[in-house]
Short mmCIF file of C-alpha atoms in Angstrom, two decimals:
data_model
loop_
_atom_site.label_atom_id
_atom_site.label_comp_id
_atom_site.label_asym_id
_atom_site.label_seq_id
_atom_site.Cartn_x
_atom_site.Cartn_y
_atom_site.Cartn_z
CA MET A 1 -51.74 -8.60 2.56
CA LYS A 2 -50.68 -8.70 6.19
CA TYR A 3 -52.32 -10.66 8.93
CA SER A 4 -52.62 -10.61 12.69
CA ILE A 5 -52.85 -14.27 13.68
CA ILE A 6 -54.37 -14.31 17.16
CA VAL A 7 -54.26 -17.34 19.45
CA CYS A 8 -56.29 -16.93 22.65
CA THR A 9 -55.32 -19.44 25.30
CA TYR A 10 -56.14 -20.53 28.83
CA ASN A 11 -54.17 -23.18 30.77
CA ARG A 12 -53.16 -25.25 27.73
CA ALA A 13 -49.41 -24.75 27.69
CA THR A 14 -48.55 -28.05 25.98
CA PHE A 15 -51.07 -27.61 23.18
CA LEU A 16 -50.06 -23.96 22.82
CA LYS A 17 -46.40 -24.82 22.26
CA GLU A 18 -47.37 -27.28 19.52
CA THR A 19 -49.63 -24.67 17.91
CA ILE A 20 -46.93 -21.99 17.89
CA ASP A 21 -44.44 -24.49 16.46
CA SER A 22 -46.88 -25.42 13.71
CA ILE A 23 -47.56 -21.82 12.71
CA LEU A 24 -43.89 -20.85 12.63
CA LEU A 25 -42.96 -24.04 10.77
CA HIS A 26 -45.62 -23.92 8.08
CA LEU A 27 -46.12 -20.18 7.57
CA THR A 28 -42.58 -19.48 6.50
CA ASP A 29 -42.96 -15.94 5.13
CA GLN A 30 -42.85 -14.07 8.42
CA SER A 31 -43.00 -10.72 6.66
CA LYS A 32 -46.70 -11.36 6.08
CA TYR A 33 -47.96 -11.77 9.64
CA GLU A 34 -47.61 -11.27 13.35
CA LEU A 35 -48.39 -14.01 15.86
CA LEU A 36 -50.18 -12.58 18.87
CA ILE A 37 -50.67 -14.86 21.88
CA VAL A 38 -53.37 -13.63 24.25
CA ASP A 39 -52.96 -15.32 27.63
CA ASN A 40 -56.40 -15.24 29.26
CA ASN A 41 -55.25 -15.24 32.88
CA SER A 42 -53.66 -18.70 32.77
CA SER A 43 -52.32 -20.24 35.96
CA ASP A 44 -50.10 -22.86 34.29
CA THR A 45 -46.79 -22.38 32.42
CA THR A 46 -48.30 -20.53 29.46
CA ALA A 47 -46.20 -17.40 30.03
CA GLU A 48 -42.99 -19.44 30.24
CA VAL A 49 -43.86 -21.30 27.03
CA VAL A 50 -44.40 -18.10 25.06
CA LYS A 51 -41.24 -16.56 26.53
CA GLN A 52 -39.23 -19.14 24.58
CA TYR A 53 -40.41 -17.50 21.33
CA LEU A 54 -40.20 -13.81 22.14
CA HIS A 55 -36.80 -13.52 20.48
CA ILE A 56 -38.69 -13.96 17.18
CA PRO A 57 -39.77 -10.46 16.11
CA ILE A 58 -43.23 -11.45 14.90
CA VAL A 59 -44.24 -13.18 18.15
CA ARG A 60 -46.00 -11.03 20.73
CA TYR A 61 -47.43 -11.86 24.16
CA VAL A 62 -50.36 -10.12 25.84
CA PHE A 63 -51.79 -10.96 29.25
CA GLU A 64 -55.56 -10.40 29.54
CA LYS A 65 -56.66 -10.69 33.15
CA ASN A 66 -60.41 -10.44 32.44
CA GLN A 67 -61.56 -14.04 32.20
CA GLY A 68 -63.43 -15.23 29.13
CA LEU A 69 -62.67 -16.02 25.51
CA SER A 70 -64.64 -12.99 24.34
CA CYS A 71 -62.49 -10.74 26.54
CA ALA A 72 -59.36 -12.34 25.09
CA ARG A 73 -60.58 -11.93 21.52
CA ASN A 74 -61.50 -8.30 22.09
CA ARG A 75 -58.04 -7.65 23.50
CA GLY A 76 -56.46 -9.40 20.52
CA ILE A 77 -58.32 -7.20 18.06
CA LYS A 78 -57.29 -4.06 19.94
CA GLU A 79 -53.64 -5.16 19.94
CA ALA A 80 -53.59 -6.28 16.30
CA GLN A 81 -51.24 -4.30 14.08
CA TYR A 82 -52.44 -5.55 10.70
CA PRO A 83 -55.70 -5.11 8.76
CA ILE A 84 -56.84 -8.74 8.64
CA ILE A 85 -57.67 -10.64 11.82
CA VAL A 86 -57.12 -14.41 11.91
CA PHE A 87 -58.45 -16.37 14.88
CA VAL A 88 -57.27 -19.96 15.35
CA ASP A 89 -57.54 -22.12 18.44
CA ASP A 90 -54.62 -22.99 20.71
CA ASP A 91 -54.79 -26.71 19.86
CA ILE A 92 -54.43 -26.76 16.08
CA ASP A 93 -51.96 -27.69 13.36
CA ILE A 94 -52.12 -25.28 10.44
CA ASP A 95 -52.08 -26.11 6.74
CA PRO A 96 -48.94 -24.87 4.93
CA ASN A 97 -51.06 -23.16 2.24
CA TYR A 98 -53.08 -21.17 4.76
CA LEU A 99 -51.68 -17.71 3.99
CA SER A 100 -51.57 -18.19 0.22
CA VAL A 101 -55.28 -19.09 0.30
CA LEU A 102 -56.02 -15.96 2.34
CA ASP A 103 -53.98 -13.86 -0.09
CA LYS A 104 -56.15 -14.97 -3.00
CA LEU A 105 -59.38 -14.49 -1.11
CA TYR A 106 -58.66 -11.08 0.38
CA SER A 107 -57.33 -9.73 -2.91
CA ASP A 108 -61.05 -9.34 -3.68
CA PRO A 109 -62.17 -6.20 -1.80
CA SER A 110 -65.73 -7.54 -1.56
CA VAL A 111 -64.56 -10.40 0.66
CA GLN A 112 -64.87 -9.34 4.29
CA ILE A 113 -65.23 -12.50 6.39
CA VAL A 114 -63.72 -15.89 5.55
CA GLY A 115 -63.52 -19.27 7.27
CA GLY A 116 -62.61 -22.78 6.27
CA LYS A 117 -62.38 -26.40 7.29
CA VAL A 118 -61.65 -27.56 10.82
CA LEU A 119 -60.59 -31.20 10.48
CA PRO A 120 -59.52 -33.71 13.13
CA TYR A 121 -55.78 -33.97 13.62
CA GLN A 122 -54.42 -37.48 13.02
CA SER A 123 -57.73 -39.10 13.92
CA GLN A 124 -61.10 -40.02 12.46
CA VAL A 125 -64.60 -39.08 13.53
CA PRO A 126 -66.29 -42.24 14.85
CA GLU A 127 -68.79 -43.85 12.49
CA TRP A 128 -71.59 -43.64 15.06
CA LEU A 129 -71.65 -39.84 14.85
CA PRO A 130 -73.64 -38.64 11.78
CA LYS A 131 -71.87 -36.04 9.63
CA LYS A 132 -74.64 -33.55 10.37
CA TYR A 133 -73.42 -33.52 13.98
CA TYR A 134 -69.66 -33.35 13.43
CA TYR A 135 -69.74 -29.81 14.81
CA LEU A 136 -70.39 -31.33 18.25
CA ALA A 137 -66.80 -32.62 18.15
CA SER A 138 -65.56 -29.24 16.81
CA VAL A 139 -65.21 -30.52 13.25
CA TYR A 140 -66.38 -28.26 10.42
CA ASP A 141 -66.44 -29.39 6.80
CA MET A 142 -68.92 -27.87 4.37
CA GLY A 143 -67.54 -29.77 1.40
CA ASP A 144 -65.09 -28.93 -1.35
CA THR A 145 -66.95 -26.06 -3.04
CA PRO A 146 -66.45 -22.43 -1.97
CA ALA A 147 -69.73 -20.93 -0.82
CA TYR A 148 -71.44 -18.34 1.31
CA VAL A 149 -72.62 -19.99 4.53
CA PRO A 150 -74.69 -19.10 7.61
CA LYS A 151 -72.00 -20.03 10.14
CA LEU A 152 -68.26 -20.51 10.55
CA MET A 153 -66.32 -22.23 13.31
CA GLY A 154 -64.41 -20.26 15.92
CA ALA A 155 -61.27 -22.37 15.52
CA ASN A 156 -60.76 -20.99 12.00
CA HIS A 157 -62.36 -17.65 11.16
CA THR A 158 -60.93 -14.45 9.74
CA PHE A 159 -62.15 -10.96 8.89
CA ARG A 160 -61.00 -7.49 8.00
CA LYS A 161 -60.42 -5.36 11.08
CA THR A 162 -62.91 -2.84 9.68
CA VAL A 163 -65.64 -5.44 10.24
CA ALA A 164 -65.01 -5.33 13.98
CA ASP A 165 -65.07 -1.52 13.84
CA LYS A 166 -68.66 -1.70 12.58
CA VAL A 167 -69.95 -4.82 14.35
CA GLY A 168 -68.45 -4.04 17.75
CA GLU A 169 -66.80 -6.31 20.27
CA TYR A 170 -67.39 -9.97 21.00
CA ASN A 171 -70.10 -10.16 23.65
CA VAL A 172 -68.39 -10.88 26.98
CA LYS A 173 -71.61 -12.46 28.28
CA ILE A 174 -71.34 -15.17 25.62
CA GLY A 175 -68.59 -17.74 25.13
CA PRO A 176 -66.21 -19.89 27.19
CA LEU A 177 -65.31 -18.55 30.62
CA GLY A 178 -62.25 -20.22 32.10
CA ASP A 179 -63.08 -23.90 32.57
CA PHE A 180 -66.77 -23.26 31.80
CA LYS A 181 -67.11 -24.27 28.16
CA LEU A 182 -70.37 -22.65 27.08
CA GLY A 183 -69.47 -21.39 23.60
CA GLY A 184 -71.03 -19.38 20.82
CA ASP A 185 -69.08 -16.13 21.02
CA GLU A 186 -68.12 -16.28 17.34
CA ASN A 187 -71.70 -17.22 16.36
CA ASP A 188 -73.03 -14.12 18.11
CA PHE A 189 -70.36 -11.89 16.53
CA LEU A 190 -70.91 -13.29 13.04
CA LEU A 191 -74.70 -13.09 13.41
CA ARG A 192 -74.40 -9.40 14.21
CA ALA A 193 -72.07 -9.02 11.22
CA GLN A 194 -74.66 -10.62 8.96
CA ASN A 195 -77.33 -8.31 10.37
CA LYS A 196 -75.16 -5.43 9.14
CA GLY A 197 -75.00 -6.89 5.65
CA TYR A 198 -71.74 -8.85 5.76
CA ARG A 199 -71.65 -12.33 4.23
CA LEU A 200 -69.65 -15.28 5.52
CA PHE A 201 -67.49 -16.95 2.88
CA TYR A 202 -66.32 -20.52 3.24
CA HIS A 203 -63.32 -21.83 1.33
CA PRO A 204 -62.40 -25.54 1.53
CA ASP A 205 -58.66 -24.91 1.10
CA LEU A 206 -58.41 -22.80 4.26
CA ILE A 207 -57.66 -25.63 6.70
CA VAL A 208 -56.66 -26.15 10.30
CA TYR A 209 -56.38 -29.53 12.00
CA HIS A 210 -57.96 -29.69 15.44
CA LYS A 211 -56.51 -31.86 18.24
CA ILE A 212 -59.79 -33.24 19.51
CA GLN A 213 -59.26 -36.96 19.99
CA ASN A 214 -60.64 -36.71 23.54
CA ARG A 215 -63.99 -35.50 22.18
CA PHE A 216 -64.86 -38.64 20.23
CA ASN A 217 -66.94 -40.24 22.96
CA ARG A 218 -70.63 -40.29 23.76
CA GLU A 219 -70.30 -38.48 27.10
CA PHE A 220 -68.59 -35.47 25.54
CA ILE A 221 -71.00 -35.33 22.59
CA MET A 222 -74.06 -35.32 24.85
CA LYS A 223 -72.65 -32.73 27.22
CA TYR A 224 -71.67 -30.53 24.30
CA SER A 225 -75.12 -30.97 22.73
CA TYR A 226 -76.62 -29.63 25.94
CA ASN A 227 -74.13 -26.73 26.00
CA ILE A 228 -74.83 -25.88 22.37
CA GLY A 229 -78.54 -25.72 23.19
CA ALA A 230 -77.86 -23.35 26.09
CA THR A 231 -75.53 -21.31 23.87
CA GLU A 232 -78.19 -21.01 21.18
CA ALA A 233 -80.68 -19.79 23.77
CA ASN A 234 -78.15 -17.26 25.08
CA ILE A 235 -77.61 -15.87 21.57
CA ASP A 236 -81.36 -15.74 20.90
CA TYR A 237 -81.94 -14.04 24.25
CA THR A 238 -79.32 -11.44 23.36
CA ASN A 239 -80.27 -10.80 19.73
CA ARG A 240 -83.76 -12.11 18.91
CA LYS A 241 -86.11 -12.61 21.84
CA PRO A 242 -89.26 -13.21 19.71
CA LEU A 243 -87.51 -16.18 18.06
CA MET A 244 -86.51 -17.45 21.50
CA ALA A 245 -90.15 -17.51 22.55
CA LEU A 246 -91.15 -19.49 19.45
CA LYS A 247 -88.32 -21.99 19.84
CA SER A 248 -89.07 -22.46 23.52
CA LEU A 249 -92.68 -23.31 22.74
CA LYS A 250 -91.66 -25.71 19.96
CA TYR A 251 -89.06 -27.44 22.11
CA MET A 252 -91.51 -27.88 24.98
CA VAL A 253 -94.06 -29.44 22.61
CA ASP A 254 -91.33 -31.68 21.17
CA ARG A 255 -90.30 -32.83 24.65
CA ILE A 256 -93.91 -33.71 25.53
CA ALA A 257 -94.27 -35.62 22.26
CA GLU A 258 -91.07 -37.54 22.95
CA ALA A 259 -92.22 -38.36 26.47
CA ILE A 260 -95.36 -40.05 25.15
CA GLY A 261 -93.55 -41.85 22.36
CA LEU A 262 -94.35 -39.58 19.43
CA SER A 263 -90.79 -38.66 18.44
CA PRO A 264 -90.06 -38.60 14.66
CA ASN A 265 -89.54 -41.94 12.98
CA GLY A 266 -86.28 -42.81 11.26
CA SER A 267 -83.96 -41.26 13.81
CA THR A 268 -81.23 -43.36 15.36
CA GLU A 269 -80.91 -43.51 19.11
CA ILE A 270 -77.81 -41.31 19.05
CA VAL A 271 -79.63 -38.62 17.03
CA LYS A 272 -82.65 -38.75 19.35
CA GLU A 273 -80.40 -38.28 22.38
CA ILE A 274 -78.45 -35.41 20.74
CA ARG A 275 -81.68 -33.58 19.95
CA LYS A 276 -83.02 -34.24 23.44
CA GLN A 277 -79.91 -32.80 25.10
CA HIS A 278 -79.90 -29.79 22.78
CA LYS A 279 -83.51 -28.94 23.57
CA GLN A 280 -82.96 -29.49 27.29
CA GLY A 281 -79.99 -27.12 27.28
CA TYR A 282 -82.02 -24.48 25.46
CA LEU A 283 -85.02 -24.77 27.78
CA ASP A 284 -82.88 -24.82 30.92
CA PHE A 285 -81.15 -21.60 29.89
CA VAL A 286 -84.49 -19.92 29.18
CA ARG A 287 -85.92 -21.16 32.48
CA ASN A 288 -82.89 -20.06 34.49
CA THR A 289 -82.56 -16.68 32.76
CA VAL A 290 -86.05 -15.51 31.83
CA GLY A 291 -87.78 -17.28 34.69
CA LYS A 292 -85.86 -15.37 37.36
#
């Protein structure tokens, strides 16, 4: 097996250097992969950072001037030389067993799309955040049993290049755009993959560690809850408009019920606020997009 490990980056030179160092340090068999850095029109020292590594044959640098993570990912797939695409974020530390786990998984020709755990790097998720909502801090842990799942996290997802040939490109109208952090590009891509019959396989031993200490605060969680709601609406608007109409109606009814004190019992204040922000983000996107 050979892999194209693709790191898309925008104005995160310090994190990027640490990520490159981690990959080169832990994935010692460099005959098995290339490391492709896609610079998404950065204005910091990203190019200079990558230049330090270009003497290493497996490291490649590509500048993608079209802003947006989806644009960067599409460019990475086009540039990839090997049959299995590996997307990791530019602020991760990678587990030393990462490639050996992929080798075992992709030795099965029926396996087409694989993801794994995204765990916090040298930090703990605060106790006030319920595990159900860890994804709001970009933590993904579906337990210690391999399984087929409905979603994977963008910071750690892989697939055969032939999947992209059939599914098409990442939607450039969905996903982070420069400093605007509306996400969901991988969710849209993987949803379209599932619609074509592909299944998403989760393996607990495929691990990256995410440097997200700055996300463990209430302000970030609420803002991201709102953004996730807007992202969900964007994906529904793109792929399943009838479902968007049903969700919009439900969320409006829920908001009215909450306003008159009829919200579900048993929810903590933090959960109530997360749900409120999520619904508000969804409804605002629908109002601003469909209502025009």
